[in-house]
């Protein structure tokens, strides 16, 4: 019974990833796509957690933390690129 | 019902609530009119959904497998801190790069402030 609940959750999270993919393709401006990619990364975290629940293994729990860090760094880098045009600024001298 | 059965029911229901919240956030991402309302939907609901799913995972491994996983707790704290910061940064970048608001929105206080200071 709990397996039915977990499989339903995995399917629902996959559907929401696909819906976010629609926004990535269609989004009228660049920050729209970045927000949708950020949401896809966050949903990937929960999908990995649900898969590790279904398989009953603790081997994927590092992936959760790693995906969180990578999604945040990617979003910050894209935001800085959109706002200022560069990601890493040069030192003025 | 044994303790394991009850706790696995609770875990399943928490994870299902998290998944439904993620679907709600995705629907908001498609249906809302401009980027600021979209970031409102995507940031808050997705953060709460991933926190619920990770909480369910933590409870499952803590009760059934008898393993308190600090990695999941760290993941919950990290997502809770960084996801709103990411949403703020990308909305700010959108405003400063000139993405317009919804044409029926009435308040734009940042625009008046930027015009008064006259720079950038």
mmCIF file with all atom_site columns, C-alpha atoms in Angstrom:
data_model
loop_
_atom_site.group_PDB
_atom_site.id
_atom_site.type_symbol
_atom_site.label_atom_id
_atom_site.label_alt_id
_atom_site.label_comp_id
_atom_site.label_asym_id
_atom_site.label_entity_id
_atom_site.label_seq_id
_atom_site.pdbx_PDB_ins_code
_atom_site.Cartn_x
_atom_site.Cartn_y
_atom_site.Cartn_z
_atom_site.occupancy
_atom_site.B_iso_or_equiv
_atom_site.pdbx_formal_charge
_atom_site.auth_seq_id
_atom_site.auth_comp_id
_atom_site.auth_asym_id
_atom_site.auth_atom_id
_atom_site.pdbx_PDB_model_num
ATOM 1   C CA . UNK A 1 1   ? 0.000  0.000  0.000   1.00 0.00 ? 1   UNK A CA 1
ATOM 2   C CA . UNK A 1 2   ? 2.780  2.405  0.850   1.00 0.00 ? 2   UNK A CA 1
ATOM 3   C CA . UNK A 1 3   ? 4.379  1.428  -2.451  1.00 0.00 ? 3   UNK A CA 1
ATOM 4   C CA . UNK A 1 4   ? 1.293  2.707  -4.264  1.00 0.00 ? 4   UNK A CA 1
ATOM 5   C CA . UNK A 1 5   ? 1.563  6.028  -2.428  1.00 0.00 ? 5   UNK A CA 1
ATOM 6   C CA . UNK A 1 6   ? 5.269  6.343  -3.230  1.00 0.00 ? 6   UNK A CA 1
ATOM 7   C CA . UNK A 1 7   ? 4.826  5.432  -6.893  1.00 0.00 ? 7   UNK A CA 1
ATOM 8   C CA . UNK A 1 8   ? 1.987  7.952  -7.195  1.00 0.00 ? 8   UNK A CA 1
ATOM 9   C CA . UNK A 1 9   ? 4.238  10.625 -5.683  1.00 0.00 ? 9   UNK A CA 1
ATOM 10  C CA . UNK A 1 10  ? 7.015  9.793  -8.155  1.00 0.00 ? 10  UNK A CA 1
ATOM 11  C CA . UNK A 1 11  ? 4.588  10.069 -11.072 1.00 0.00 ? 11  UNK A CA 1
ATOM 12  C CA . UNK A 1 12  ? 3.224  13.410 -9.810  1.00 0.00 ? 12  UNK A CA 1
ATOM 13  C CA . UNK A 1 13  ? 6.725  14.849 -9.381  1.00 0.00 ? 13  UNK A CA 1
ATOM 14  C CA . UNK A 1 14  ? 7.640  13.682 -12.901 1.00 0.00 ? 14  UNK A CA 1
ATOM 15  C CA . UNK A 1 15  ? 4.535  15.388 -14.296 1.00 0.00 ? 15  UNK A CA 1
ATOM 16  C CA . UNK A 1 16  ? 5.511  18.635 -12.591 1.00 0.00 ? 16  UNK A CA 1
ATOM 17  C CA . UNK A 1 17  ? 9.034  18.362 -14.051 1.00 0.00 ? 17  UNK A CA 1
ATOM 18  C CA . UNK A 1 18  ? 7.493  18.041 -17.521 1.00 0.00 ? 18  UNK A CA 1
ATOM 19  C CA . UNK A 1 19  ? 5.281  21.061 -16.882 1.00 0.00 ? 19  UNK A CA 1
ATOM 20  C CA . UNK A 1 20  ? 8.364  23.032 -15.848 1.00 0.00 ? 20  UNK A CA 1
ATOM 21  C CA . UNK A 1 21  ? 10.028 21.927 -19.070 1.00 0.00 ? 21  UNK A CA 1
ATOM 22  C CA . UNK A 1 22  ? 7.181  23.607 -20.968 1.00 0.00 ? 22  UNK A CA 1
ATOM 23  C CA . UNK A 1 23  ? 8.090  26.886 -19.271 1.00 0.00 ? 23  UNK A CA 1
ATOM 24  C CA . UNK A 1 24  ? 11.766 26.398 -20.120 1.00 0.00 ? 24  UNK A CA 1
ATOM 25  C CA . UNK A 1 25  ? 10.899 25.987 -23.809 1.00 0.00 ? 25  UNK A CA 1
ATOM 26  C CA . UNK A 1 26  ? 8.281  28.714 -24.109 1.00 0.00 ? 26  UNK A CA 1
ATOM 27  C CA . UNK A 1 27  ? 9.283  31.294 -21.467 1.00 0.00 ? 27  UNK A CA 1
ATOM 28  C CA . UNK A 1 28  ? 9.275  34.763 -23.033 1.00 0.00 ? 28  UNK A CA 1
ATOM 29  C CA . UNK A 1 29  ? 12.307 36.098 -21.173 1.00 0.00 ? 29  UNK A CA 1
ATOM 30  C CA . UNK A 1 30  ? 15.600 34.721 -19.982 1.00 0.00 ? 30  UNK A CA 1
ATOM 31  C CA . UNK A 1 31  ? 14.894 34.832 -16.189 1.00 0.00 ? 31  UNK A CA 1
ATOM 32  C CA . UNK A 1 32  ? 11.712 32.811 -16.792 1.00 0.00 ? 32  UNK A CA 1
ATOM 33  C CA . UNK A 1 33  ? 13.812 29.956 -18.091 1.00 0.00 ? 33  UNK A CA 1
ATOM 34  C CA . UNK A 1 34  ? 16.235 30.252 -15.180 1.00 0.00 ? 34  UNK A CA 1
ATOM 35  C CA . UNK A 1 35  ? 13.382 30.097 -12.652 1.00 0.00 ? 35  UNK A CA 1
ATOM 36  C CA . UNK A 1 36  ? 11.923 27.066 -14.399 1.00 0.00 ? 36  UNK A CA 1
ATOM 37  C CA . UNK A 1 37  ? 15.322 25.347 -14.413 1.00 0.00 ? 37  UNK A CA 1
ATOM 38  C CA . UNK A 1 38  ? 15.697 26.112 -10.704 1.00 0.00 ? 38  UNK A CA 1
ATOM 39  C CA . UNK A 1 39  ? 12.309 24.541 -10.036 1.00 0.00 ? 39  UNK A CA 1
ATOM 40  C CA . UNK A 1 40  ? 13.251 21.494 -12.129 1.00 0.00 ? 40  UNK A CA 1
ATOM 41  C CA . UNK A 1 41  ? 16.415 21.064 -10.057 1.00 0.00 ? 41  UNK A CA 1
ATOM 42  C CA . UNK A 1 42  ? 14.462 21.273 -6.814  1.00 0.00 ? 42  UNK A CA 1
ATOM 43  C CA . UNK A 1 43  ? 11.949 18.722 -8.082  1.00 0.00 ? 43  UNK A CA 1
ATOM 44  C CA . UNK A 1 44  ? 14.839 16.459 -9.062  1.00 0.00 ? 44  UNK A CA 1
ATOM 45  C CA . UNK A 1 45  ? 15.959 16.517 -5.431  1.00 0.00 ? 45  UNK A CA 1
ATOM 46  C CA . UNK A 1 46  ? 12.596 15.252 -4.260  1.00 0.00 ? 46  UNK A CA 1
ATOM 47  C CA . UNK A 1 47  ? 12.455 12.690 -7.084  1.00 0.00 ? 47  UNK A CA 1
ATOM 48  C CA . UNK A 1 48  ? 15.810 11.258 -5.959  1.00 0.00 ? 48  UNK A CA 1
ATOM 49  C CA . UNK A 1 49  ? 14.519 11.113 -2.377  1.00 0.00 ? 49  UNK A CA 1
ATOM 50  C CA . UNK A 1 50  ? 11.360 9.271  -3.469  1.00 0.00 ? 50  UNK A CA 1
ATOM 51  C CA . UNK A 1 51  ? 13.387 6.808  -5.573  1.00 0.00 ? 51  UNK A CA 1
ATOM 52  C CA . UNK A 1 52  ? 15.621 6.064  -2.602  1.00 0.00 ? 52  UNK A CA 1
ATOM 53  C CA . UNK A 1 53  ? 12.458 5.449  -0.573  1.00 0.00 ? 53  UNK A CA 1
ATOM 54  C CA . UNK A 1 54  ? 11.099 3.061  -3.203  1.00 0.00 ? 54  UNK A CA 1
ATOM 55  C CA . UNK A 1 55  ? 14.359 1.101  -3.451  1.00 0.00 ? 55  UNK A CA 1
ATOM 56  C CA . UNK A 1 56  ? 14.849 1.293  0.358   1.00 0.00 ? 56  UNK A CA 1
ATOM 57  C CA . UNK A 1 57  ? 18.505 2.204  0.053   1.00 0.00 ? 57  UNK A CA 1
ATOM 58  C CA . UNK A 1 58  ? 20.528 5.002  1.630   1.00 0.00 ? 58  UNK A CA 1
ATOM 59  C CA . UNK A 1 59  ? 23.043 5.131  -1.207  1.00 0.00 ? 59  UNK A CA 1
ATOM 60  C CA . UNK A 1 60  ? 21.461 8.113  -2.962  1.00 0.00 ? 60  UNK A CA 1
ATOM 61  C CA . UNK A 1 61  ? 21.325 10.517 -0.051  1.00 0.00 ? 61  UNK A CA 1
ATOM 62  C CA . UNK A 1 62  ? 24.512 12.337 -1.041  1.00 0.00 ? 62  UNK A CA 1
ATOM 63  C CA . UNK A 1 63  ? 22.891 13.062 -4.384  1.00 0.00 ? 63  UNK A CA 1
ATOM 64  C CA . UNK A 1 64  ? 20.182 15.063 -2.593  1.00 0.00 ? 64  UNK A CA 1
ATOM 65  C CA . UNK A 1 65  ? 22.686 17.409 -0.969  1.00 0.00 ? 65  UNK A CA 1
ATOM 66  C CA . UNK A 1 66  ? 24.815 17.667 -4.106  1.00 0.00 ? 66  UNK A CA 1
ATOM 67  C CA . UNK A 1 67  ? 21.848 18.552 -6.344  1.00 0.00 ? 67  UNK A CA 1
ATOM 68  C CA . UNK A 1 68  ? 20.780 21.243 -3.881  1.00 0.00 ? 68  UNK A CA 1
ATOM 69  C CA . UNK A 1 69  ? 24.205 22.867 -3.918  1.00 0.00 ? 69  UNK A CA 1
ATOM 70  C CA . UNK A 1 70  ? 24.544 22.650 -7.698  1.00 0.00 ? 70  UNK A CA 1
ATOM 71  C CA . UNK A 1 71  ? 21.076 24.120 -8.343  1.00 0.00 ? 71  UNK A CA 1
ATOM 72  C CA . UNK A 1 72  ? 21.829 27.067 -6.052  1.00 0.00 ? 72  UNK A CA 1
ATOM 73  C CA . UNK A 1 73  ? 25.219 27.787 -7.621  1.00 0.00 ? 73  UNK A CA 1
ATOM 74  C CA . UNK A 1 74  ? 23.763 27.584 -11.113 1.00 0.00 ? 74  UNK A CA 1
ATOM 75  C CA . UNK A 1 75  ? 20.925 29.969 -10.268 1.00 0.00 ? 75  UNK A CA 1
ATOM 76  C CA . UNK A 1 76  ? 23.271 32.510 -8.666  1.00 0.00 ? 76  UNK A CA 1
ATOM 77  C CA . UNK A 1 77  ? 25.647 32.381 -11.632 1.00 0.00 ? 77  UNK A CA 1
ATOM 78  C CA . UNK A 1 78  ? 22.825 32.877 -14.145 1.00 0.00 ? 78  UNK A CA 1
ATOM 79  C CA . UNK A 1 79  ? 21.324 35.725 -12.107 1.00 0.00 ? 79  UNK A CA 1
ATOM 80  C CA . UNK A 1 80  ? 24.664 37.519 -11.973 1.00 0.00 ? 80  UNK A CA 1
ATOM 81  C CA . UNK A 1 81  ? 25.215 36.993 -15.687 1.00 0.00 ? 81  UNK A CA 1
ATOM 82  C CA . UNK A 1 82  ? 21.783 38.392 -16.556 1.00 0.00 ? 82  UNK A CA 1
ATOM 83  C CA . UNK A 1 83  ? 22.176 41.408 -14.277 1.00 0.00 ? 83  UNK A CA 1
ATOM 84  C CA . UNK A 1 84  ? 25.787 42.438 -14.922 1.00 0.00 ? 84  UNK A CA 1
ATOM 85  C CA . UNK A 1 85  ? 26.902 40.615 -18.035 1.00 0.00 ? 85  UNK A CA 1
ATOM 86  C CA . UNK A 1 86  ? 29.806 38.849 -16.334 1.00 0.00 ? 86  UNK A CA 1
ATOM 87  C CA . UNK A 1 87  ? 29.876 36.095 -13.754 1.00 0.00 ? 87  UNK A CA 1
ATOM 88  C CA . UNK A 1 88  ? 33.264 36.758 -12.157 1.00 0.00 ? 88  UNK A CA 1
ATOM 89  C CA . UNK A 1 89  ? 34.277 40.399 -12.115 1.00 0.00 ? 89  UNK A CA 1
ATOM 90  C CA . UNK A 1 90  ? 37.815 41.575 -12.680 1.00 0.00 ? 90  UNK A CA 1
ATOM 91  C CA . UNK A 1 91  ? 39.776 43.362 -10.037 1.00 0.00 ? 91  UNK A CA 1
ATOM 92  C CA . UNK A 1 92  ? 40.116 47.060 -10.768 1.00 0.00 ? 92  UNK A CA 1
ATOM 93  C CA . UNK A 1 93  ? 43.603 48.457 -10.518 1.00 0.00 ? 93  UNK A CA 1
ATOM 94  C CA . UNK B 2 1   ? -1.078 -2.391 13.281  1.00 0.00 ? 1   UNK B CA 1
ATOM 95  C CA . UNK B 2 2   ? 2.546  -2.379 14.238  1.00 0.00 ? 2   UNK B CA 1
ATOM 96  C CA . UNK B 2 3   ? 4.683  0.708  14.701  1.00 0.00 ? 3   UNK B CA 1
ATOM 97  C CA . UNK B 2 4   ? 6.418  0.151  11.389  1.00 0.00 ? 4   UNK B CA 1
ATOM 98  C CA . UNK B 2 5   ? 3.140  -0.013 9.493   1.00 0.00 ? 5   UNK B CA 1
ATOM 99  C CA . UNK B 2 6   ? 1.753  3.168  11.050  1.00 0.00 ? 6   UNK B CA 1
ATOM 100 C CA . UNK B 2 7   ? 4.955  5.099  10.457  1.00 0.00 ? 7   UNK B CA 1
ATOM 101 C CA . UNK B 2 8   ? 5.160  3.932  6.863   1.00 0.00 ? 8   UNK B CA 1
ATOM 102 C CA . UNK B 2 9   ? 1.597  5.212  6.339   1.00 0.00 ? 9   UNK B CA 1
ATOM 103 C CA . UNK B 2 10  ? 2.594  8.566  7.816   1.00 0.00 ? 10  UNK B CA 1
ATOM 104 C CA . UNK B 2 11  ? 5.677  8.693  5.591   1.00 0.00 ? 11  UNK B CA 1
ATOM 105 C CA . UNK B 2 12  ? 3.630  7.877  2.508   1.00 0.00 ? 12  UNK B CA 1
ATOM 106 C CA . UNK B 2 13  ? 1.073  10.584 3.256   1.00 0.00 ? 13  UNK B CA 1
ATOM 107 C CA . UNK B 2 14  ? 3.754  13.230 3.925   1.00 0.00 ? 14  UNK B CA 1
ATOM 108 C CA . UNK B 2 15  ? 5.531  12.365 0.674   1.00 0.00 ? 15  UNK B CA 1
ATOM 109 C CA . UNK B 2 16  ? 2.241  12.452 -1.239  1.00 0.00 ? 16  UNK B CA 1
ATOM 110 C CA . UNK B 2 17  ? 1.401  15.904 0.167   1.00 0.00 ? 17  UNK B CA 1
ATOM 111 C CA . UNK B 2 18  ? 4.858  17.095 -0.922  1.00 0.00 ? 18  UNK B CA 1
ATOM 112 C CA . UNK B 2 19  ? 4.347  15.750 -4.434  1.00 0.00 ? 19  UNK B CA 1
ATOM 113 C CA . UNK B 2 20  ? 0.933  17.442 -4.733  1.00 0.00 ? 20  UNK B CA 1
ATOM 114 C CA . UNK B 2 21  ? 2.487  20.746 -3.610  1.00 0.00 ? 21  UNK B CA 1
ATOM 115 C CA . UNK B 2 22  ? 5.129  20.356 -6.303  1.00 0.00 ? 22  UNK B CA 1
ATOM 116 C CA . UNK B 2 23  ? 2.361  19.872 -8.888  1.00 0.00 ? 23  UNK B CA 1
ATOM 117 C CA . UNK B 2 24  ? 0.618  23.015 -7.578  1.00 0.00 ? 24  UNK B CA 1
ATOM 118 C CA . UNK B 2 25  ? 3.849  24.972 -7.997  1.00 0.00 ? 25  UNK B CA 1
ATOM 119 C CA . UNK B 2 26  ? 4.240  23.687 -11.558 1.00 0.00 ? 26  UNK B CA 1
ATOM 120 C CA . UNK B 2 27  ? 0.670  24.713 -12.436 1.00 0.00 ? 27  UNK B CA 1
ATOM 121 C CA . UNK B 2 28  ? 1.414  28.166 -11.026 1.00 0.00 ? 28  UNK B CA 1
ATOM 122 C CA . UNK B 2 29  ? 4.558  28.320 -13.136 1.00 0.00 ? 29  UNK B CA 1
ATOM 123 C CA . UNK B 2 30  ? 2.504  27.820 -16.285 1.00 0.00 ? 30  UNK B CA 1
ATOM 124 C CA . UNK B 2 31  ? -0.688 29.749 -15.523 1.00 0.00 ? 31  UNK B CA 1
ATOM 125 C CA . UNK B 2 32  ? 0.511  32.960 -13.838 1.00 0.00 ? 32  UNK B CA 1
ATOM 126 C CA . UNK B 2 33  ? 0.904  36.050 -16.012 1.00 0.00 ? 33  UNK B CA 1
ATOM 127 C CA . UNK B 2 34  ? 4.342  37.581 -15.409 1.00 0.00 ? 34  UNK B CA 1
ATOM 128 C CA . UNK B 2 35  ? 7.733  36.561 -14.122 1.00 0.00 ? 35  UNK B CA 1
ATOM 129 C CA . UNK B 2 36  ? 7.390  37.932 -10.591 1.00 0.00 ? 36  UNK B CA 1
ATOM 130 C CA . UNK B 2 37  ? 4.198  36.025 -9.826  1.00 0.00 ? 37  UNK B CA 1
ATOM 131 C CA . UNK B 2 38  ? 5.764  32.983 -11.461 1.00 0.00 ? 38  UNK B CA 1
ATOM 132 C CA . UNK B 2 39  ? 8.788  33.198 -9.198  1.00 0.00 ? 39  UNK B CA 1
ATOM 133 C CA . UNK B 2 40  ? 6.394  33.596 -6.259  1.00 0.00 ? 40  UNK B CA 1
ATOM 134 C CA . UNK B 2 41  ? 4.778  30.271 -7.201  1.00 0.00 ? 41  UNK B CA 1
ATOM 135 C CA . UNK B 2 42  ? 7.947  28.407 -8.096  1.00 0.00 ? 42  UNK B CA 1
ATOM 136 C CA . UNK B 2 43  ? 10.047 29.445 -5.104  1.00 0.00 ? 43  UNK B CA 1
ATOM 137 C CA . UNK B 2 44  ? 7.701  29.026 -2.159  1.00 0.00 ? 44  UNK B CA 1
ATOM 138 C CA . UNK B 2 45  ? 5.619  25.996 -3.105  1.00 0.00 ? 45  UNK B CA 1
ATOM 139 C CA . UNK B 2 46  ? 8.575  24.051 -4.506  1.00 0.00 ? 46  UNK B CA 1
ATOM 140 C CA . UNK B 2 47  ? 10.631 24.755 -1.381  1.00 0.00 ? 47  UNK B CA 1
ATOM 141 C CA . UNK B 2 48  ? 7.863  23.510 0.911   1.00 0.00 ? 48  UNK B CA 1
ATOM 142 C CA . UNK B 2 49  ? 7.289  20.436 -1.260  1.00 0.00 ? 49  UNK B CA 1
ATOM 143 C CA . UNK B 2 50  ? 10.936 19.382 -1.271  1.00 0.00 ? 50  UNK B CA 1
ATOM 144 C CA . UNK B 2 51  ? 11.139 19.975 2.482   1.00 0.00 ? 51  UNK B CA 1
ATOM 145 C CA . UNK B 2 52  ? 8.116  17.722 3.057   1.00 0.00 ? 52  UNK B CA 1
ATOM 146 C CA . UNK B 2 53  ? 9.508  14.972 0.843   1.00 0.00 ? 53  UNK B CA 1
ATOM 147 C CA . UNK B 2 54  ? 12.897 15.092 2.575   1.00 0.00 ? 54  UNK B CA 1
ATOM 148 C CA . UNK B 2 55  ? 11.178 15.067 5.980   1.00 0.00 ? 55  UNK B CA 1
ATOM 149 C CA . UNK B 2 56  ? 9.284  11.938 4.940   1.00 0.00 ? 56  UNK B CA 1
ATOM 150 C CA . UNK B 2 57  ? 12.525 10.314 3.812   1.00 0.00 ? 57  UNK B CA 1
ATOM 151 C CA . UNK B 2 58  ? 14.214 11.233 7.088   1.00 0.00 ? 58  UNK B CA 1
ATOM 152 C CA . UNK B 2 59  ? 11.345 9.754  9.124   1.00 0.00 ? 59  UNK B CA 1
ATOM 153 C CA . UNK B 2 60  ? 11.354 6.569  7.046   1.00 0.00 ? 60  UNK B CA 1
ATOM 154 C CA . UNK B 2 61  ? 15.038 5.875  7.527   1.00 0.00 ? 61  UNK B CA 1
ATOM 155 C CA . UNK B 2 62  ? 14.947 6.969  11.180  1.00 0.00 ? 62  UNK B CA 1
ATOM 156 C CA . UNK B 2 63  ? 12.036 4.730  12.219  1.00 0.00 ? 63  UNK B CA 1
ATOM 157 C CA . UNK B 2 64  ? 12.200 1.708  9.941   1.00 0.00 ? 64  UNK B CA 1
ATOM 158 C CA . UNK B 2 65  ? 15.894 1.301  9.212   1.00 0.00 ? 65  UNK B CA 1
ATOM 159 C CA . UNK B 2 66  ? 16.968 2.867  12.543  1.00 0.00 ? 66  UNK B CA 1
ATOM 160 C CA . UNK B 2 67  ? 19.398 5.235  10.864  1.00 0.00 ? 67  UNK B CA 1
ATOM 161 C CA . UNK B 2 68  ? 19.455 8.949  11.666  1.00 0.00 ? 68  UNK B CA 1
ATOM 162 C CA . UNK B 2 69  ? 20.799 10.492 8.496   1.00 0.00 ? 69  UNK B CA 1
ATOM 163 C CA . UNK B 2 70  ? 22.492 13.845 9.006   1.00 0.00 ? 70  UNK B CA 1
ATOM 164 C CA . UNK B 2 71  ? 22.760 14.269 5.238   1.00 0.00 ? 71  UNK B CA 1
ATOM 165 C CA . UNK B 2 72  ? 18.996 14.610 4.837   1.00 0.00 ? 72  UNK B CA 1
ATOM 166 C CA . UNK B 2 73  ? 18.789 17.090 7.719   1.00 0.00 ? 73  UNK B CA 1
ATOM 167 C CA . UNK B 2 74  ? 21.581 19.096 6.113   1.00 0.00 ? 74  UNK B CA 1
ATOM 168 C CA . UNK B 2 75  ? 19.730 18.905 2.793   1.00 0.00 ? 75  UNK B CA 1
ATOM 169 C CA . UNK B 2 76  ? 16.519 20.250 4.397   1.00 0.00 ? 76  UNK B CA 1
ATOM 170 C CA . UNK B 2 77  ? 18.380 23.155 6.030   1.00 0.00 ? 77  UNK B CA 1
ATOM 171 C CA . UNK B 2 78  ? 20.294 23.943 2.847   1.00 0.00 ? 78  UNK B CA 1
ATOM 172 C CA . UNK B 2 79  ? 17.212 23.987 0.619   1.00 0.00 ? 79  UNK B CA 1
ATOM 173 C CA . UNK B 2 80  ? 15.335 26.085 3.173   1.00 0.00 ? 80  UNK B CA 1
ATOM 174 C CA . UNK B 2 81  ? 18.119 28.688 3.218   1.00 0.00 ? 81  UNK B CA 1
ATOM 175 C CA . UNK B 2 82  ? 19.124 28.830 -0.437  1.00 0.00 ? 82  UNK B CA 1
ATOM 176 C CA . UNK B 2 83  ? 15.905 28.467 -2.445  1.00 0.00 ? 83  UNK B CA 1
ATOM 177 C CA . UNK B 2 84  ? 14.379 31.855 -1.402  1.00 0.00 ? 84  UNK B CA 1
ATOM 178 C CA . UNK B 2 85  ? 17.770 33.519 -1.923  1.00 0.00 ? 85  UNK B CA 1
ATOM 179 C CA . UNK B 2 86  ? 17.901 32.131 -5.453  1.00 0.00 ? 86  UNK B CA 1
ATOM 180 C CA . UNK B 2 87  ? 14.384 33.359 -6.158  1.00 0.00 ? 87  UNK B CA 1
ATOM 181 C CA . UNK B 2 88  ? 15.236 36.834 -4.861  1.00 0.00 ? 88  UNK B CA 1
ATOM 182 C CA . UNK B 2 89  ? 18.402 37.053 -6.964  1.00 0.00 ? 89  UNK B CA 1
ATOM 183 C CA . UNK B 2 90  ? 16.726 35.999 -10.175 1.00 0.00 ? 90  UNK B CA 1
ATOM 184 C CA . UNK B 2 91  ? 13.747 38.345 -9.653  1.00 0.00 ? 91  UNK B CA 1
ATOM 185 C CA . UNK B 2 92  ? 16.143 41.236 -9.000  1.00 0.00 ? 92  UNK B CA 1
ATOM 186 C CA . UNK B 2 93  ? 18.097 40.385 -12.133 1.00 0.00 ? 93  UNK B CA 1
ATOM 187 C CA . UNK B 2 94  ? 14.832 40.291 -14.078 1.00 0.00 ? 94  UNK B CA 1
ATOM 188 C CA . UNK B 2 95  ? 13.795 43.741 -12.820 1.00 0.00 ? 95  UNK B CA 1
ATOM 189 C CA . UNK B 2 96  ? 17.158 45.346 -13.495 1.00 0.00 ? 96  UNK B CA 1
ATOM 190 C CA . UNK B 2 97  ? 17.388 43.809 -16.955 1.00 0.00 ? 97  UNK B CA 1
ATOM 191 C CA . UNK B 2 98  ? 14.064 45.412 -17.829 1.00 0.00 ? 98  UNK B CA 1
ATOM 192 C CA . UNK B 2 99  ? 11.509 42.610 -17.827 1.00 0.00 ? 99  UNK B CA 1
ATOM 193 C CA . UNK B 2 100 ? 8.161  44.361 -17.578 1.00 0.00 ? 100 UNK B CA 1
ATOM 194 C CA . UNK B 2 101 ? 5.463  43.679 -15.001 1.00 0.00 ? 101 UNK B CA 1
ATOM 195 C CA . UNK B 2 102 ? 2.016  42.346 -15.783 1.00 0.00 ? 102 UNK B CA 1
ATOM 196 C CA . UNK B 2 103 ? 0.059  45.068 -17.574 1.00 0.00 ? 103 UNK B CA 1
ATOM 197 C CA . UNK B 2 104 ? -2.725 44.998 -14.956 1.00 0.00 ? 104 UNK B CA 1
ATOM 198 C CA . UNK B 2 105 ? -0.433 45.398 -11.932 1.00 0.00 ? 105 UNK B CA 1
ATOM 199 C CA . UNK B 2 106 ? -0.764 48.771 -10.237 1.00 0.00 ? 106 UNK B CA 1
ATOM 200 C CA . UNK B 2 107 ? 2.134  49.227 -7.843  1.00 0.00 ? 107 UNK B CA 1
ATOM 201 C CA . UNK B 2 108 ? 5.796  49.612 -8.763  1.00 0.00 ? 108 UNK B CA 1
ATOM 202 C CA . UNK B 2 109 ? 7.592  51.356 -5.941  1.00 0.00 ? 109 UNK B CA 1
ATOM 203 C CA . UNK B 2 110 ? 11.057 50.374 -7.100  1.00 0.00 ? 110 UNK B CA 1
ATOM 204 C CA . UNK B 2 111 ? 10.461 52.165 -10.411 1.00 0.00 ? 111 UNK B CA 1
ATOM 205 C CA . UNK B 2 112 ? 9.699  55.478 -8.647  1.00 0.00 ? 112 UNK B CA 1
ATOM 206 C CA . UNK B 2 113 ? 12.756 55.095 -6.460  1.00 0.00 ? 113 UNK B CA 1
ATOM 207 C CA . UNK B 2 114 ? 15.008 54.376 -9.414  1.00 0.00 ? 114 UNK B CA 1
ATOM 208 C CA . UNK B 2 115 ? 13.652 57.381 -11.329 1.00 0.00 ? 115 UNK B CA 1
ATOM 209 C CA . UNK B 2 116 ? 14.183 59.719 -8.377  1.00 0.00 ? 116 UNK B CA 1
ATOM 210 C CA . UNK B 2 117 ? 17.808 58.762 -7.953  1.00 0.00 ? 117 UNK B CA 1
ATOM 211 C CA . UNK B 2 118 ? 18.208 58.998 -11.697 1.00 0.00 ? 118 UNK B CA 1
ATOM 212 C CA . UNK B 2 119 ? 20.996 56.462 -11.997 1.00 0.00 ? 119 UNK B CA 1
ATOM 213 C CA . UNK B 2 120 ? 20.930 53.211 -13.926 1.00 0.00 ? 120 UNK B CA 1
#
